[in-house]
Every structure is written in structure tokens, then in C-alpha cells.
Coordinates of N, CA and C in Angstrom, one line a residue:
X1 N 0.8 -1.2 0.0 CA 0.0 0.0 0.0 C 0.9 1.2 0.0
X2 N 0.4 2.4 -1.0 CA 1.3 3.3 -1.1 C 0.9 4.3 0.1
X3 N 1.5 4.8 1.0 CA 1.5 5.4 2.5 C 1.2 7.1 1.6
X4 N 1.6 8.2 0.7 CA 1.1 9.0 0.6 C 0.6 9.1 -0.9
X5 N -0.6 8.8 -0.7 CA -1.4 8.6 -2.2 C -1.6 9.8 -2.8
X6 N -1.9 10.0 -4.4 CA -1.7 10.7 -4.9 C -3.3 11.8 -4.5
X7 N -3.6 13.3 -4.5 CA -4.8 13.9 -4.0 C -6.0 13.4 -4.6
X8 N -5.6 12.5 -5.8 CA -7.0 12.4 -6.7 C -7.0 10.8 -6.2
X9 N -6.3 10.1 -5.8 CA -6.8 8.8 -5.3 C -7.6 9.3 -4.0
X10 N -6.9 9.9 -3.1 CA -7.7 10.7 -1.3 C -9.2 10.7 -2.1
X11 N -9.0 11.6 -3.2 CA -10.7 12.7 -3.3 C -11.5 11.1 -3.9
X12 N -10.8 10.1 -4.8 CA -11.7 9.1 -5.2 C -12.3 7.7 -3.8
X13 N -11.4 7.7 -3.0 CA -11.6 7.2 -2.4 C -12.2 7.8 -1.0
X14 N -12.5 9.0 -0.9 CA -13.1 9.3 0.2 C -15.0 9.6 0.4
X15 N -15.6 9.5 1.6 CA -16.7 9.4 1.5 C -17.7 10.6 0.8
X16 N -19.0 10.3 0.5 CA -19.3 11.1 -0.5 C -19.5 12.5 0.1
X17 N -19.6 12.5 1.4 CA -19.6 14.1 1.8 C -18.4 15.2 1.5
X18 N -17.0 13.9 1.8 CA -15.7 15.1 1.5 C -15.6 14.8 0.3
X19 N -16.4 14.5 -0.6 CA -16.3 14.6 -2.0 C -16.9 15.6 -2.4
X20 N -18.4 16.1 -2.0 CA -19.0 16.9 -2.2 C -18.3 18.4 -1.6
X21 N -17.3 18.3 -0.5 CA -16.7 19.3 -0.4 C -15.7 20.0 -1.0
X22 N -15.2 18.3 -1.7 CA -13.7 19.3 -2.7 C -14.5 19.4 -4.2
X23 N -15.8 19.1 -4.7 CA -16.9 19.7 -5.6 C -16.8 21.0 -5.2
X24 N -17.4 21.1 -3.9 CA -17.8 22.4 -3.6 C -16.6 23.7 -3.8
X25 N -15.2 23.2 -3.4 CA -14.2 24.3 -3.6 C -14.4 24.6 -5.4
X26 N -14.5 23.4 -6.0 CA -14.6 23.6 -7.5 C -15.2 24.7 -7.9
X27 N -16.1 24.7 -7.3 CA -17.3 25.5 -7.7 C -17.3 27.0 -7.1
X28 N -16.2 27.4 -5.9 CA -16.5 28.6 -5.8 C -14.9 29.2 -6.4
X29 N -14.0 28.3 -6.8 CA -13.2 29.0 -7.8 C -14.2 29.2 -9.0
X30 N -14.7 28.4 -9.8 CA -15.5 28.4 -11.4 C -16.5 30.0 -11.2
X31 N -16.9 30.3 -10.0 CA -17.5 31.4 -9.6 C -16.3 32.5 -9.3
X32 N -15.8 32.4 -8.9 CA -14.4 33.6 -8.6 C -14.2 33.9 -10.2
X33 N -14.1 33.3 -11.0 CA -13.1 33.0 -12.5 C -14.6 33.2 -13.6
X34 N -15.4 33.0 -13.1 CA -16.5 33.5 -14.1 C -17.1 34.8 -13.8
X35 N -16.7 35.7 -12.6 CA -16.9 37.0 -12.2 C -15.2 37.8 -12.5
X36 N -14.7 37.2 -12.8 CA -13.1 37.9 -12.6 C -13.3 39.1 -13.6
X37 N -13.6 39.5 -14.9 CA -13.5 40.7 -15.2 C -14.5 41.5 -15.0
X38 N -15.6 41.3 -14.0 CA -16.5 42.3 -13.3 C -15.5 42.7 -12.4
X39 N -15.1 41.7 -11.4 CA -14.8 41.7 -10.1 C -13.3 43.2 -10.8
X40 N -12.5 42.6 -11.7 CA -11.3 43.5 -11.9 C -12.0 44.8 -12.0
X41 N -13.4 45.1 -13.0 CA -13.8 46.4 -13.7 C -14.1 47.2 -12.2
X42 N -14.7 46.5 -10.9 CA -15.0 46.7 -9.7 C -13.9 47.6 -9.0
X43 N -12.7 46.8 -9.1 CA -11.6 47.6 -8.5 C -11.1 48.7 -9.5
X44 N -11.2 48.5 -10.7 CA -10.7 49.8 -11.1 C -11.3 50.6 -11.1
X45 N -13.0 50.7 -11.2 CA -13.5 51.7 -11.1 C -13.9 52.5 -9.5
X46 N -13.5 51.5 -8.4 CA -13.0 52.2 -6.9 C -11.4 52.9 -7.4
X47 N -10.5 52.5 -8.0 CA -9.7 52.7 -8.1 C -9.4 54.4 -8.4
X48 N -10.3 54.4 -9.9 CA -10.3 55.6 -10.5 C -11.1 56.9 -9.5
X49 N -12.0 56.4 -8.8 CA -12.5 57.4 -7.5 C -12.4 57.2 -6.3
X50 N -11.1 57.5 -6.1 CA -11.0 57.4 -4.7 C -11.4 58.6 -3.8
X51 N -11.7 57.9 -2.7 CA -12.4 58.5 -1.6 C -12.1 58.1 -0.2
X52 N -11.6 58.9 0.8 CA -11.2 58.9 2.1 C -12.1 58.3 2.5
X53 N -11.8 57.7 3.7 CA -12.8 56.8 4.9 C -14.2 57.8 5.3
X54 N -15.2 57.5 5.3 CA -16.6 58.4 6.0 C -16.8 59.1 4.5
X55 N -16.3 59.2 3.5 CA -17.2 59.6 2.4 C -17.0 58.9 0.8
X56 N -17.0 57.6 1.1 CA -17.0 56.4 0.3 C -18.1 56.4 -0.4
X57 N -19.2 57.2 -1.3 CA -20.3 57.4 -1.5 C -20.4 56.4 -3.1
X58 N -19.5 56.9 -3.9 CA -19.5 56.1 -4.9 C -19.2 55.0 -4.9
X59 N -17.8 54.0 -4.1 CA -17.4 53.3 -4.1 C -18.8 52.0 -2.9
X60 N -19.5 52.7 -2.2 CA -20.8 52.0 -1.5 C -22.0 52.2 -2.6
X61 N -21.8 53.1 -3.4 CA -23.2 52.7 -4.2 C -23.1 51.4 -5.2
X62 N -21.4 51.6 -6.2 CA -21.1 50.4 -6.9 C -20.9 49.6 -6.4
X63 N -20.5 48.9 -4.7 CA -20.1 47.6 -4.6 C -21.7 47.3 -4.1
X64 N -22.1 48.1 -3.7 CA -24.0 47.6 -3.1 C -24.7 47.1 -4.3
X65 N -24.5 48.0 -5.6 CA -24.8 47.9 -6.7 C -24.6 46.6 -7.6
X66 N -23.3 46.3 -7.3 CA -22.6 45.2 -7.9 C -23.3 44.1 -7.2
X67 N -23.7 43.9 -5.9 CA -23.7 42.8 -5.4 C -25.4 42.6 -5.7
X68 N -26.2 43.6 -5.6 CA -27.4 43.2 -5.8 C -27.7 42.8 -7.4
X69 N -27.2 43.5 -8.1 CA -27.2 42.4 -9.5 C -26.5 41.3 -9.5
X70 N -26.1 40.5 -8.6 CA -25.9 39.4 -8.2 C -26.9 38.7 -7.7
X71 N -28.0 39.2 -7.0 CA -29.0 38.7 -6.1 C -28.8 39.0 -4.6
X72 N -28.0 39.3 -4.5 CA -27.9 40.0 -2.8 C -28.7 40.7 -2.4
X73 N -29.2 40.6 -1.5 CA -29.8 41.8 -0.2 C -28.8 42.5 0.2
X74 N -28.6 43.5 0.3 CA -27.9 44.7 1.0 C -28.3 45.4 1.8
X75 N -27.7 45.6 3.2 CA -27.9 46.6 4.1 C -27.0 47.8 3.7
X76 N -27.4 48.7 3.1 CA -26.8 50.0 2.9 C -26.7 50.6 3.8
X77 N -25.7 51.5 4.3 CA -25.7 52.9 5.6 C -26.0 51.5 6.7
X78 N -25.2 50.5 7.1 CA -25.1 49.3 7.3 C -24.9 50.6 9.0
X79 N -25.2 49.7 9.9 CA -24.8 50.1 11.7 C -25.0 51.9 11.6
X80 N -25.7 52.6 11.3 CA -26.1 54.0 10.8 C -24.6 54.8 10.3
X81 N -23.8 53.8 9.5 CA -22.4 54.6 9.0 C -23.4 54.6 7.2
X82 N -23.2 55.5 7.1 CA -23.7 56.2 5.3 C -23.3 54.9 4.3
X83 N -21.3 54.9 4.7 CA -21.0 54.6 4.1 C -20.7 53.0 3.6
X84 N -21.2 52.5 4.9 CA -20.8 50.7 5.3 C -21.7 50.1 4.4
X85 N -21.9 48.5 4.1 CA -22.8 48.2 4.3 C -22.5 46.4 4.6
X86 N -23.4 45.7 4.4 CA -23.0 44.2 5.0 C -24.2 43.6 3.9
X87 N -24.2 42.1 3.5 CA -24.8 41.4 2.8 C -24.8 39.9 3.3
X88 N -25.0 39.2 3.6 CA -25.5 37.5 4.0 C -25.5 36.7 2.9
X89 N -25.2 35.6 3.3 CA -25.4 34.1 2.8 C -25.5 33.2 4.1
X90 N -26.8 32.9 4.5 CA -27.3 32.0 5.3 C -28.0 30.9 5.1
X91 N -27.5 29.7 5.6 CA -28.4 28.2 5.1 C -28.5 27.7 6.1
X92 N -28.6 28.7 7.6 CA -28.8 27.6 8.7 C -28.0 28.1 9.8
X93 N -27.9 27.3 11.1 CA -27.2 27.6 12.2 C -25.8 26.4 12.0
X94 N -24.9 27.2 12.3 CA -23.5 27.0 12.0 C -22.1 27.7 12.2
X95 N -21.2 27.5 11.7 CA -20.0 28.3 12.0 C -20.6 30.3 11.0
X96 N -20.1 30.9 11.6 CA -20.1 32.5 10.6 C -18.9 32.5 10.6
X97 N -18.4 33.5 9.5 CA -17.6 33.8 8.9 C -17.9 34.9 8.1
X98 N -16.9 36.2 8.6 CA -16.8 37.8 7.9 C -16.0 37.8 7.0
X99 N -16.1 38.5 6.0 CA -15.2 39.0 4.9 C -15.6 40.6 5.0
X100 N -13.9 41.2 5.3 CA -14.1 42.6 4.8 C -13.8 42.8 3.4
X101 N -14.7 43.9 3.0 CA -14.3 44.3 2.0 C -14.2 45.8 1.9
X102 N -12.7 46.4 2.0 CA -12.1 47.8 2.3 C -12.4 48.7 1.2
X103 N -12.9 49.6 1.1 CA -12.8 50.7 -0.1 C -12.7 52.1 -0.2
X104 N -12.1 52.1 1.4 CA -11.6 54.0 1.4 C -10.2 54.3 0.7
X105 N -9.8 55.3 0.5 CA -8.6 55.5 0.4 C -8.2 56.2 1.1
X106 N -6.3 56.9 1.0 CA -6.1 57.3 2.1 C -5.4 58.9 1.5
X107 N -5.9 59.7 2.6 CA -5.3 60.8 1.7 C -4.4 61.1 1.1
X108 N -4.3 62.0 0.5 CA -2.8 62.3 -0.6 C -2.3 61.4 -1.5
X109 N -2.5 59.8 -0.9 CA -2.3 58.8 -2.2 C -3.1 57.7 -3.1
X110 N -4.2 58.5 -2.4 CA -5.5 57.4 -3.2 C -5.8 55.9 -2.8
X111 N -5.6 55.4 -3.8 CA -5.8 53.9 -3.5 C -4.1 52.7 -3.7
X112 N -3.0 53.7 -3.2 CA -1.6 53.2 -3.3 C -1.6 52.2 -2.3
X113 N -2.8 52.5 -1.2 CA -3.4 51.6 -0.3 C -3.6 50.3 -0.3
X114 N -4.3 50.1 -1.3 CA -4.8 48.8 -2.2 C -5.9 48.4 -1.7
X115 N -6.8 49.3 -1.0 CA -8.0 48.7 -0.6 C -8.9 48.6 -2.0
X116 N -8.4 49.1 -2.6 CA -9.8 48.7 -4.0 C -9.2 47.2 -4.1
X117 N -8.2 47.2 -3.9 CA -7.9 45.2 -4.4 C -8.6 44.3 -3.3
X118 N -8.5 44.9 -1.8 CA -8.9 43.9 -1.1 C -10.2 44.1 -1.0
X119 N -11.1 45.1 -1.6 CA -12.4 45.0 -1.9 C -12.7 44.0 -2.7
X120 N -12.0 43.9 -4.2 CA -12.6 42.9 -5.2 C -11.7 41.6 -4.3
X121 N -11.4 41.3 -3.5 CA -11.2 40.2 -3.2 C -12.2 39.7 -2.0
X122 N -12.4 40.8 -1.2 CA -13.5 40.2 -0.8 C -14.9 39.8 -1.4
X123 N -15.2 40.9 -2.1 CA -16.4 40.6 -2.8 C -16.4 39.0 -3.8
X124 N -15.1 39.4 -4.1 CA -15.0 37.3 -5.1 C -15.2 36.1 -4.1
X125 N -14.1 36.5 -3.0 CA -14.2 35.8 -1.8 C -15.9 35.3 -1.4
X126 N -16.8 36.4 -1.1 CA -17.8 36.0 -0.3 C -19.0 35.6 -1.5
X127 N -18.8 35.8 -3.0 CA -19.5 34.9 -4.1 C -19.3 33.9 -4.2
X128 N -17.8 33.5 -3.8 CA -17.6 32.4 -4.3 C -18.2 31.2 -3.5
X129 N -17.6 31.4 -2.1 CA -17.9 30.6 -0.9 C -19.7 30.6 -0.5
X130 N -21.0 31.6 -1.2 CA -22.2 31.6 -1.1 C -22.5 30.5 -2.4
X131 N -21.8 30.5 -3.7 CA -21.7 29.4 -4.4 C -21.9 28.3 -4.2
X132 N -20.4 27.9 -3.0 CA -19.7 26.8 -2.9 C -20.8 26.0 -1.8
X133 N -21.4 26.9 -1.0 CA -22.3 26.7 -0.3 C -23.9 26.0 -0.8
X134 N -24.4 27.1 -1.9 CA -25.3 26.2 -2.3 C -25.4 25.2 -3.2
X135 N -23.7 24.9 -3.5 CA -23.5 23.8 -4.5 C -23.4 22.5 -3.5
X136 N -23.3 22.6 -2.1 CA -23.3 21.4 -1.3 C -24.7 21.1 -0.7
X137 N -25.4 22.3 -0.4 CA -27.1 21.9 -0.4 C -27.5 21.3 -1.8
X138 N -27.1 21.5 -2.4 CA -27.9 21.0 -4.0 C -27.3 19.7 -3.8
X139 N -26.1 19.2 -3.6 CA -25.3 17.7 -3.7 C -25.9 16.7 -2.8
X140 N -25.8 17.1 -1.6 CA -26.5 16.4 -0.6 C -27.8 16.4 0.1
X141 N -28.5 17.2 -0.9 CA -30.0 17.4 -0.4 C -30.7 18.2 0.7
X142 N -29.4 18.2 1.3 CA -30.0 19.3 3.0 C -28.3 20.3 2.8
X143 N -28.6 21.5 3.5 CA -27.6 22.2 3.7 C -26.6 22.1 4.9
X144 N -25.0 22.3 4.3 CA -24.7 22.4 5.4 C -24.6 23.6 5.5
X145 N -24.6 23.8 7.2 CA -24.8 25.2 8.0 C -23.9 25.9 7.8
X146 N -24.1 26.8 7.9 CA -23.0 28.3 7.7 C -23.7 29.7 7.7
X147 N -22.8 30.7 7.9 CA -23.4 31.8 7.3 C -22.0 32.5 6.8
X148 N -22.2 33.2 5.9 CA -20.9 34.1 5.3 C -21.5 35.4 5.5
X149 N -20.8 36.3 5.8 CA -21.5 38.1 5.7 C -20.3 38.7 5.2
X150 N -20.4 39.8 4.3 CA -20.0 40.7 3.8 C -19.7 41.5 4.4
X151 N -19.0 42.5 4.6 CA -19.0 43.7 5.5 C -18.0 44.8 4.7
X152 N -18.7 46.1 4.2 CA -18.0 46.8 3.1 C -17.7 47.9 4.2
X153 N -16.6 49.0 4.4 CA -16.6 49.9 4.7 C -15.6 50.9 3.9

């Protein structure tokens, strides 16, 4: 018996749940990679208007924007900040898990910051893993529990 098998013997031989889980990673990269030149046009267009922390106006209307032509619900002016806002993926009681997604810039250098990058990463981030999520309720019939939240500021 070979003592460290190759990853695709592990994934063929393992039971159908952790099968359905390395499906599921499948599926929230094929989601990251079928949004990738929204997600890029996302950051550049935070990029091109930047805006200091507390008056992020444009950069909260297009990521709120962005995400509800996805199907998202959005809490805009999220915790009474104008500029915040936060979005869900819930299928039950389970582990949570936050993703920020940054989009101020900072004065005098704009976005040298890179928060427009770790915006489009969170935002791929928390599509992908809402994906990955209902690709395992669909495989196994019942969901497993989680919740993902967004959190923009």
C-alpha cells in the first residue's frame, strides 16, 4: 500500500460528503473565474475614484450595486455609517464567517493603499464561498450550515 497517495486517489476514495466538499471548492473558484472581469472592472472603477474613509459614496453605491445584480440583499448605511454596508449568505445555524471588504482610500495617495484590491477580493471571496455553499445543499440534499457576511466599509 502506497503510504502517501496521490490527492485524486484521497478525493476518489473518500466518502461522498468530502467529495462533495472538494466539488464544492470547485465550484466557488469556477465562480471567482466567471466573475473575474466584473470583479477586476469593480476595483478599477474604486480605483479611478477614490475617496477617504466616511465619504466612500460612490465606491458603497457600486459595490452595493454590484452585489445586488448578483441577487444579494444589502444593508446599505449598514450600523447607521452612510458609508458601510454588510450582505449574507445564510443556510442555517452554523460556523459565521466575515469577509471585509475595504474601499476607502487614504489621503494624498489614493488607492496606493490597495483597498480597492482587497475589496474585489473580498467581494469574489464571499460569491464564491455563497456558491460553494449552495453547491453542497444541491449535492447532498440538505444544507450544510454556515453563514458568510460581507461587511464593506
Amino acid at each position: 500500500a502506497e503510504v502517501n497517495p496521490e490527492p485524486e486517489a484521497v478525493v476518489r476514495a473518500a466518502p461522498a460528503s468530502a467529495f462533495s466538499v472538494s466539488g464544492a471548492k470547485g465550484v466557488a473558484w469556477t465562480r471567482v473565474d466567471d466573475e473575474k472581469d466584473a470583479l477586476d472592472l469593480l476595483a478599477s472603477d474604486i480605483h479611478r475614484n477614490p475617496e477617504v474613509g466616511y465619504e466612500e459614496t460612490y465606491a458603497h453605491e457600486r459595490v452595493a450595486s454590484f452585489l445586488e445584480e448578483r441577487g444579494c440583499e444589502v444593508q446599505r448605511s449598514y450600523l447607521g455609517v452612510n458609508t458601510a454596508l454588510r450582505t449574507e449568505f445564510s443556510n442555517g445555524d452554523g460556523p459565521s464567517v466575515g469577509i471585509m471588504a475595504e474601499y476607502d482610500a487614504l489621503p494624498g495617495i489614493g488607492h496606493a493603499c490597495g483597498h480597492n484590491l482587497i475589496c474585489e477580493a473580498g467581494v469574489g471571496a464571499f460569491l464564491g464561498a455563497k456558491a460553494a455553499l449552495e453547491a453542497l445543499e444541491q449535492a447532498d440534499g440538505k444544507a450544510v450550515a454556515a453563514k458568510k457576511a460581507l461587511f464593506g466599509a
